[in-house]
């Protein structure tokens, strides 16, 4: 039986870590680096939101989905259409994008119950293939092949430029959605998800309603993707069907695997990987982008199956045990419940 521990850092260490993180996110990133990098880090936060959704449905729910680009597209086009065609404030469209994506995920959850494993992955992959083609068919609404140009939302704060403003908005929304995901995965729902993922018979004996659980998980994951898509449209200022192709779905899935499919904190690592690494590799040689992507995925699956985030969490736990920073610890580790992390659970 594996021993699951819950770290408890001293108050001074928590304070220092919190101050360092606040300085990094609230000063260094928005004010101490060039504006184009601020926009890129805002995009990292957007990708991290979408990856957290993949963690929920794949890492904890056990359903392999390759159709997240479709829900990112739904969120982006909801924001673009309401802004360009109907004159809405871009930020007012975020709840609408979230609601439509949630409804779309709920509808997808019902047919997904009949599919498992590879068949489910292929079914969601078809969704990523068909959505860009559909977007090109409705020129009057979506702009067709040309897409829609909604521009970047202007900052209402005089001492913040547009890129800094959208960064802070993305940071606030990402923080809220991260906390929501942590709360979901720190109680009975997490245990129900893991039970349904690992052994459906045992889950049924425990009284887990798999149909309702799977549908709700798909809906919540799609909501995260829709919010990410809405923010992405504001950051880029332009949407087109070719942006939300199969490669985007694969990139988000690779980011989830590299960051750690059951590590919510690893979503930021995966988002940074898909935002920066292929670009840096392509700057050296155009052909290196895809090569680095593929090789990193293979090496991660072979050498670090739990992802970089999962590996970092294990190292952090070992350090806490060594220093005695464990809940209820008097120098030796005790067996407690983890706070929403699943790095010690069977995959």
PDB file of C-alpha atoms in Angstrom, residues 23-219:
ATOM      1  CA  UNK A  23       6.337  39.493  -7.285  1.00  0.00           C
ATOM      2  CA  UNK A  24       6.887  37.234 -10.289  1.00  0.00           C
ATOM      3  CA  UNK A  25       3.279  37.257 -11.523  1.00  0.00           C
ATOM      4  CA  UNK A  26       2.241  40.781 -10.526  1.00  0.00           C
ATOM      5  CA  UNK A  27       5.409  42.747 -11.256  1.00  0.00           C
ATOM      6  CA  UNK A  28       8.120  40.912 -13.195  1.00  0.00           C
ATOM      7  CA  UNK A  29       5.953  39.444 -15.961  1.00  0.00           C
ATOM      8  CA  UNK A  30       3.663  42.435 -16.641  1.00  0.00           C
ATOM      9  CA  UNK A  31       6.119  45.307 -16.023  1.00  0.00           C
ATOM     10  CA  UNK A  32       9.727  44.118 -16.300  1.00  0.00           C
ATOM     11  CA  UNK A  33       9.673  42.389 -19.702  1.00  0.00           C
ATOM     12  CA  UNK A  34       8.799  43.597 -23.241  1.00  0.00           C
ATOM     13  CA  UNK A  35       5.130  43.882 -24.218  1.00  0.00           C
ATOM     14  CA  UNK A  36       5.282  41.096 -26.793  1.00  0.00           C
ATOM     15  CA  UNK A  37       6.456  38.706 -24.066  1.00  0.00           C
ATOM     16  CA  UNK A  38       3.631  39.879 -21.802  1.00  0.00           C
ATOM     17  CA  UNK A  39       1.161  38.827 -24.506  1.00  0.00           C
ATOM     18  CA  UNK A  40       2.914  35.481 -24.841  1.00  0.00           C
ATOM     19  CA  UNK A  41       2.666  34.853 -21.114  1.00  0.00           C
ATOM     20  CA  UNK A  42      -1.022  35.757 -21.271  1.00  0.00           C
ATOM     21  CA  UNK A  43      -1.320  33.083 -23.964  1.00  0.00           C
ATOM     22  CA  UNK A  44       0.472  30.659 -21.632  1.00  0.00           C
ATOM     23  CA  UNK A  45      -2.229  31.278 -19.016  1.00  0.00           C
ATOM     24  CA  UNK A  46      -4.920  30.665 -21.641  1.00  0.00           C
ATOM     25  CA  UNK A  47      -3.341  27.373 -22.711  1.00  0.00           C
ATOM     26  CA  UNK A  48      -2.977  26.394 -19.046  1.00  0.00           C
ATOM     27  CA  UNK A  49      -6.740  26.856 -18.550  1.00  0.00           C
ATOM     28  CA  UNK A  50      -7.465  24.552 -21.493  1.00  0.00           C
ATOM     29  CA  UNK A  51      -4.926  21.979 -20.239  1.00  0.00           C
ATOM     30  CA  UNK A  52      -6.539  21.917 -16.785  1.00  0.00           C
ATOM     31  CA  UNK A  53      -9.741  20.933 -18.577  1.00  0.00           C
ATOM     32  CA  UNK A  54      -7.889  18.073 -20.273  1.00  0.00           C
ATOM     33  CA  UNK A  55      -6.491  17.019 -16.893  1.00  0.00           C
ATOM     34  CA  UNK A  56     -10.023  16.784 -15.517  1.00  0.00           C
ATOM     35  CA  UNK A  57     -11.459  14.653 -18.312  1.00  0.00           C
ATOM     36  CA  UNK A  58      -8.379  12.575 -19.206  1.00  0.00           C
ATOM     37  CA  UNK A  59      -6.097  12.518 -16.170  1.00  0.00           C
ATOM     38  CA  UNK A  60      -8.807  11.958 -13.587  1.00  0.00           C
ATOM     39  CA  UNK A  61     -11.765  10.891 -15.741  1.00  0.00           C
ATOM     40  CA  UNK A  62      -9.752   8.446 -17.871  1.00  0.00           C
ATOM     41  CA  UNK A  63     -11.353   9.573 -21.165  1.00  0.00           C
ATOM     42  CA  UNK A  64      -8.857  10.356 -23.927  1.00  0.00           C
ATOM     43  CA  UNK A  65     -10.120  13.393 -25.817  1.00  0.00           C
ATOM     44  CA  UNK A  66      -8.508  15.001 -28.844  1.00  0.00           C
ATOM     45  CA  UNK A  67     -11.315  17.429 -29.591  1.00  0.00           C
ATOM     46  CA  UNK A  68     -10.475  20.337 -27.310  1.00  0.00           C
ATOM     47  CA  UNK A  69      -9.705  22.636 -30.240  1.00  0.00           C
ATOM     48  CA  UNK A  70     -13.403  22.493 -31.175  1.00  0.00           C
ATOM     49  CA  UNK A  71     -14.456  23.958 -27.815  1.00  0.00           C
ATOM     50  CA  UNK A  72     -11.636  26.505 -27.882  1.00  0.00           C
ATOM     51  CA  UNK A  73     -13.013  27.515 -31.297  1.00  0.00           C
ATOM     52  CA  UNK A  74     -16.546  27.725 -29.865  1.00  0.00           C
ATOM     53  CA  UNK A  75     -15.367  30.091 -27.146  1.00  0.00           C
ATOM     54  CA  UNK A  76     -13.282  32.191 -29.533  1.00  0.00           C
ATOM     55  CA  UNK A  77     -16.007  32.556 -32.141  1.00  0.00           C
ATOM     56  CA  UNK A  78     -18.631  33.334 -29.508  1.00  0.00           C
ATOM     57  CA  UNK A  79     -16.521  36.264 -28.348  1.00  0.00           C
ATOM     58  CA  UNK A  80     -15.650  37.355 -31.894  1.00  0.00           C
ATOM     59  CA  UNK A  81     -19.229  37.178 -33.224  1.00  0.00           C
ATOM     60  CA  UNK A  82     -20.810  38.954 -30.259  1.00  0.00           C
ATOM     61  CA  UNK A  83     -18.120  41.643 -30.365  1.00  0.00           C
ATOM     62  CA  UNK A  84     -17.970  42.240 -34.127  1.00  0.00           C
ATOM     63  CA  UNK A  85     -21.561  41.542 -35.178  1.00  0.00           C
ATOM     64  CA  UNK A  86     -23.476  42.766 -32.123  1.00  0.00           C
ATOM     65  CA  UNK A  87     -21.157  45.284 -30.472  1.00  0.00           C
ATOM     66  CA  UNK A  88     -20.752  43.514 -27.140  1.00  0.00           C
ATOM     67  CA  UNK A  89     -17.963  44.329 -24.718  1.00  0.00           C
ATOM     68  CA  UNK A  90     -15.439  41.469 -25.220  1.00  0.00           C
ATOM     69  CA  UNK A  91     -15.231  40.709 -21.503  1.00  0.00           C
ATOM     70  CA  UNK A  92     -19.016  40.404 -21.263  1.00  0.00           C
ATOM     71  CA  UNK A  93     -18.863  37.542 -23.757  1.00  0.00           C
ATOM     72  CA  UNK A  94     -16.782  35.287 -21.484  1.00  0.00           C
ATOM     73  CA  UNK A  95     -19.771  33.926 -19.486  1.00  0.00           C
ATOM     74  CA  UNK A  96     -21.662  33.313 -22.734  1.00  0.00           C
ATOM     75  CA  UNK A  97     -18.689  31.427 -24.205  1.00  0.00           C
ATOM     76  CA  UNK A  98     -18.406  29.396 -21.003  1.00  0.00           C
ATOM     77  CA  UNK A  99     -22.123  28.537 -21.009  1.00  0.00           C
ATOM     78  CA  UNK A 100     -22.223  27.504 -24.679  1.00  0.00           C
ATOM     79  CA  UNK A 101     -19.101  25.378 -24.266  1.00  0.00           C
ATOM     80  CA  UNK A 102     -20.558  23.749 -21.151  1.00  0.00           C
ATOM     81  CA  UNK A 103     -23.738  22.882 -23.067  1.00  0.00           C
ATOM     82  CA  UNK A 104     -21.677  21.535 -25.978  1.00  0.00           C
ATOM     83  CA  UNK A 105     -19.593  19.382 -23.641  1.00  0.00           C
ATOM     84  CA  UNK A 106     -22.719  18.083 -21.928  1.00  0.00           C
ATOM     85  CA  UNK A 107     -24.171  17.077 -25.306  1.00  0.00           C
ATOM     86  CA  UNK A 108     -20.882  15.391 -26.270  1.00  0.00           C
ATOM     87  CA  UNK A 109     -20.809  13.501 -22.991  1.00  0.00           C
ATOM     88  CA  UNK A 110     -23.839  11.357 -23.841  1.00  0.00           C
ATOM     89  CA  UNK A 111     -22.495   9.738 -27.055  1.00  0.00           C
ATOM     90  CA  UNK A 112     -19.060   9.539 -25.439  1.00  0.00           C
ATOM     91  CA  UNK A 113     -20.488   7.058 -22.907  1.00  0.00           C
ATOM     92  CA  UNK A 114     -20.740   4.467 -25.689  1.00  0.00           C
ATOM     93  CA  UNK A 115     -17.074   4.861 -26.663  1.00  0.00           C
ATOM     94  CA  UNK A 116     -13.946   3.798 -24.811  1.00  0.00           C
ATOM     95  CA  UNK A 117     -10.212   4.265 -25.221  1.00  0.00           C
ATOM     96  CA  UNK A 118      -9.031   4.586 -28.792  1.00  0.00           C
ATOM     97  CA  UNK A 119     -12.577   4.793 -30.178  1.00  0.00           C
ATOM     98  CA  UNK A 120     -13.337   7.805 -27.983  1.00  0.00           C
ATOM     99  CA  UNK A 121     -10.054   9.455 -28.997  1.00  0.00           C
ATOM    100  CA  UNK A 122     -10.864   8.967 -32.673  1.00  0.00           C
ATOM    101  CA  UNK A 123     -14.413  10.241 -32.190  1.00  0.00           C
ATOM    102  CA  UNK A 124     -13.242  13.467 -30.561  1.00  0.00           C
ATOM    103  CA  UNK A 125     -10.499  13.799 -33.195  1.00  0.00           C
ATOM    104  CA  UNK A 126     -13.212  13.837 -35.870  1.00  0.00           C
ATOM    105  CA  UNK A 127     -14.772  16.756 -34.005  1.00  0.00           C
ATOM    106  CA  UNK A 128     -11.539  18.725 -34.348  1.00  0.00           C
ATOM    107  CA  UNK A 129     -11.458  17.944 -38.063  1.00  0.00           C
ATOM    108  CA  UNK A 130     -15.052  18.929 -38.845  1.00  0.00           C
ATOM    109  CA  UNK A 131     -15.388  22.147 -36.814  1.00  0.00           C
ATOM    110  CA  UNK A 132     -12.943  24.249 -38.937  1.00  0.00           C
ATOM    111  CA  UNK A 133     -14.730  23.097 -42.084  1.00  0.00           C
ATOM    112  CA  UNK A 134     -18.105  24.087 -40.624  1.00  0.00           C
ATOM    113  CA  UNK A 135     -16.812  27.511 -39.627  1.00  0.00           C
ATOM    114  CA  UNK A 136     -15.855  28.186 -43.244  1.00  0.00           C
ATOM    115  CA  UNK A 137     -19.395  27.485 -44.452  1.00  0.00           C
ATOM    116  CA  UNK A 138     -21.184  30.334 -42.653  1.00  0.00           C
ATOM    117  CA  UNK A 139     -19.530  33.396 -44.130  1.00  0.00           C
ATOM    118  CA  UNK A 140     -22.183  35.840 -42.970  1.00  0.00           C
ATOM    119  CA  UNK A 141     -21.709  34.908 -39.315  1.00  0.00           C
ATOM    120  CA  UNK A 142     -18.159  33.586 -38.921  1.00  0.00           C
ATOM    121  CA  UNK A 143     -16.435  35.486 -41.717  1.00  0.00           C
ATOM    122  CA  UNK A 144     -15.707  32.258 -43.578  1.00  0.00           C
ATOM    123  CA  UNK A 145     -12.102  31.625 -44.571  1.00  0.00           C
ATOM    124  CA  UNK A 146     -11.126  35.232 -43.812  1.00  0.00           C
ATOM    125  CA  UNK A 147     -12.261  34.957 -40.190  1.00  0.00           C
ATOM    126  CA  UNK A 148     -13.162  37.896 -37.954  1.00  0.00           C
ATOM    127  CA  UNK A 149     -10.973  40.757 -36.761  1.00  0.00           C
ATOM    128  CA  UNK A 150     -12.157  41.897 -33.325  1.00  0.00           C
ATOM    129  CA  UNK A 151      -8.977  43.704 -32.261  1.00  0.00           C
ATOM    130  CA  UNK A 152      -7.498  43.787 -28.776  1.00  0.00           C
ATOM    131  CA  UNK A 153      -9.708  45.122 -25.972  1.00  0.00           C
ATOM    132  CA  UNK A 154      -8.605  48.498 -24.679  1.00  0.00           C
ATOM    133  CA  UNK A 155      -7.420  48.822 -21.120  1.00  0.00           C
ATOM    134  CA  UNK A 156      -9.804  50.789 -18.862  1.00  0.00           C
ATOM    135  CA  UNK A 157      -6.902  51.500 -16.480  1.00  0.00           C
ATOM    136  CA  UNK A 158      -4.737  54.437 -17.508  1.00  0.00           C
ATOM    137  CA  UNK A 159      -1.449  53.081 -16.136  1.00  0.00           C
ATOM    138  CA  UNK A 160      -1.855  49.677 -17.837  1.00  0.00           C
ATOM    139  CA  UNK A 161      -1.446  49.185 -21.571  1.00  0.00           C
ATOM    140  CA  UNK A 162      -3.624  46.737 -23.506  1.00  0.00           C
ATOM    141  CA  UNK A 163      -1.269  43.743 -23.241  1.00  0.00           C
ATOM    142  CA  UNK A 164      -0.793  44.227 -19.490  1.00  0.00           C
ATOM    143  CA  UNK A 165      -4.545  44.553 -18.953  1.00  0.00           C
ATOM    144  CA  UNK A 166      -5.410  41.331 -20.800  1.00  0.00           C
ATOM    145  CA  UNK A 167      -2.583  39.590 -18.927  1.00  0.00           C
ATOM    146  CA  UNK A 168      -4.074  40.552 -15.552  1.00  0.00           C
ATOM    147  CA  UNK A 169      -7.554  39.513 -16.692  1.00  0.00           C
ATOM    148  CA  UNK A 170      -6.210  36.144 -17.878  1.00  0.00           C
ATOM    149  CA  UNK A 171      -4.267  35.711 -14.636  1.00  0.00           C
ATOM    150  CA  UNK A 172      -7.351  36.413 -12.499  1.00  0.00           C
ATOM    151  CA  UNK A 173      -9.574  34.028 -14.477  1.00  0.00           C
ATOM    152  CA  UNK A 174      -6.887  31.328 -14.537  1.00  0.00           C
ATOM    153  CA  UNK A 175      -6.458  31.620 -10.760  1.00  0.00           C
ATOM    154  CA  UNK A 176     -10.211  31.297 -10.150  1.00  0.00           C
ATOM    155  CA  UNK A 177     -10.575  28.283 -12.455  1.00  0.00           C
ATOM    156  CA  UNK A 178      -7.492  26.645 -10.916  1.00  0.00           C
ATOM    157  CA  UNK A 179      -8.985  27.021  -7.433  1.00  0.00           C
ATOM    158  CA  UNK A 180     -12.290  25.575  -8.674  1.00  0.00           C
ATOM    159  CA  UNK A 181     -10.471  22.561 -10.148  1.00  0.00           C
ATOM    160  CA  UNK A 182      -8.535  22.042  -6.909  1.00  0.00           C
ATOM    161  CA  UNK A 183     -11.751  22.136  -4.925  1.00  0.00           C
ATOM    162  CA  UNK A 184     -13.388  19.639  -7.268  1.00  0.00           C
ATOM    163  CA  UNK A 185     -10.424  17.284  -6.938  1.00  0.00           C
ATOM    164  CA  UNK A 186     -10.041  17.516  -3.172  1.00  0.00           C
ATOM    165  CA  UNK A 187     -13.271  15.832  -2.122  1.00  0.00           C
ATOM    166  CA  UNK A 188     -15.592  12.905  -2.838  1.00  0.00           C
ATOM    167  CA  UNK A 189     -15.870  13.795  -6.524  1.00  0.00           C
ATOM    168  CA  UNK A 190     -12.178  13.134  -7.019  1.00  0.00           C
ATOM    169  CA  UNK A 191     -12.459   9.696  -5.449  1.00  0.00           C
ATOM    170  CA  UNK A 192     -15.475   8.940  -7.629  1.00  0.00           C
ATOM    171  CA  UNK A 193     -13.572  10.022 -10.769  1.00  0.00           C
ATOM    172  CA  UNK A 194     -10.548   7.896  -9.934  1.00  0.00           C
ATOM    173  CA  UNK A 195     -12.720   4.888  -9.059  1.00  0.00           C
ATOM    174  CA  UNK A 196     -14.650   5.148 -12.335  1.00  0.00           C
ATOM    175  CA  UNK A 197     -11.366   5.576 -14.227  1.00  0.00           C
ATOM    176  CA  UNK A 198      -9.551   2.603 -12.691  1.00  0.00           C
ATOM    177  CA  UNK A 199     -12.347   0.047 -12.172  1.00  0.00           C
ATOM    178  CA  UNK A 200     -15.905   0.639 -13.343  1.00  0.00           C
ATOM    179  CA  UNK A 201     -17.242  -2.382 -11.458  1.00  0.00           C
ATOM    180  CA  UNK A 202     -15.851  -1.163  -8.152  1.00  0.00           C
ATOM    181  CA  UNK A 203     -17.198   2.316  -8.909  1.00  0.00           C
ATOM    182  CA  UNK A 204     -20.665   0.885  -9.529  1.00  0.00           C
ATOM    183  CA  UNK A 205     -20.528  -1.012  -6.226  1.00  0.00           C
ATOM    184  CA  UNK A 206     -19.564   2.254  -4.506  1.00  0.00           C
ATOM    185  CA  UNK A 207     -22.695   3.857  -5.978  1.00  0.00           C
ATOM    186  CA  UNK A 208     -20.943   6.013  -8.563  1.00  0.00           C
ATOM    187  CA  UNK A 209     -23.262   7.000 -11.417  1.00  0.00           C
ATOM    188  CA  UNK A 210     -20.779   6.722 -14.276  1.00  0.00           C
ATOM    189  CA  UNK A 211     -23.085   8.218 -16.910  1.00  0.00           C
ATOM    190  CA  UNK A 212     -23.781  11.355 -14.915  1.00  0.00           C
ATOM    191  CA  UNK A 213     -20.160  11.663 -13.790  1.00  0.00           C
ATOM    192  CA  UNK A 214     -18.689  11.284 -17.289  1.00  0.00           C
ATOM    193  CA  UNK A 215     -21.154  13.759 -18.774  1.00  0.00           C
ATOM    194  CA  UNK A 216     -20.494  16.335 -16.048  1.00  0.00           C
ATOM    195  CA  UNK A 217     -16.729  15.908 -16.480  1.00  0.00           C
ATOM    196  CA  UNK A 218     -16.950  16.472 -20.230  1.00  0.00           C
ATOM    197  CA  UNK A 219     -19.094  19.551 -19.629  1.00  0.00           C
TER     198      UNK A 219
END
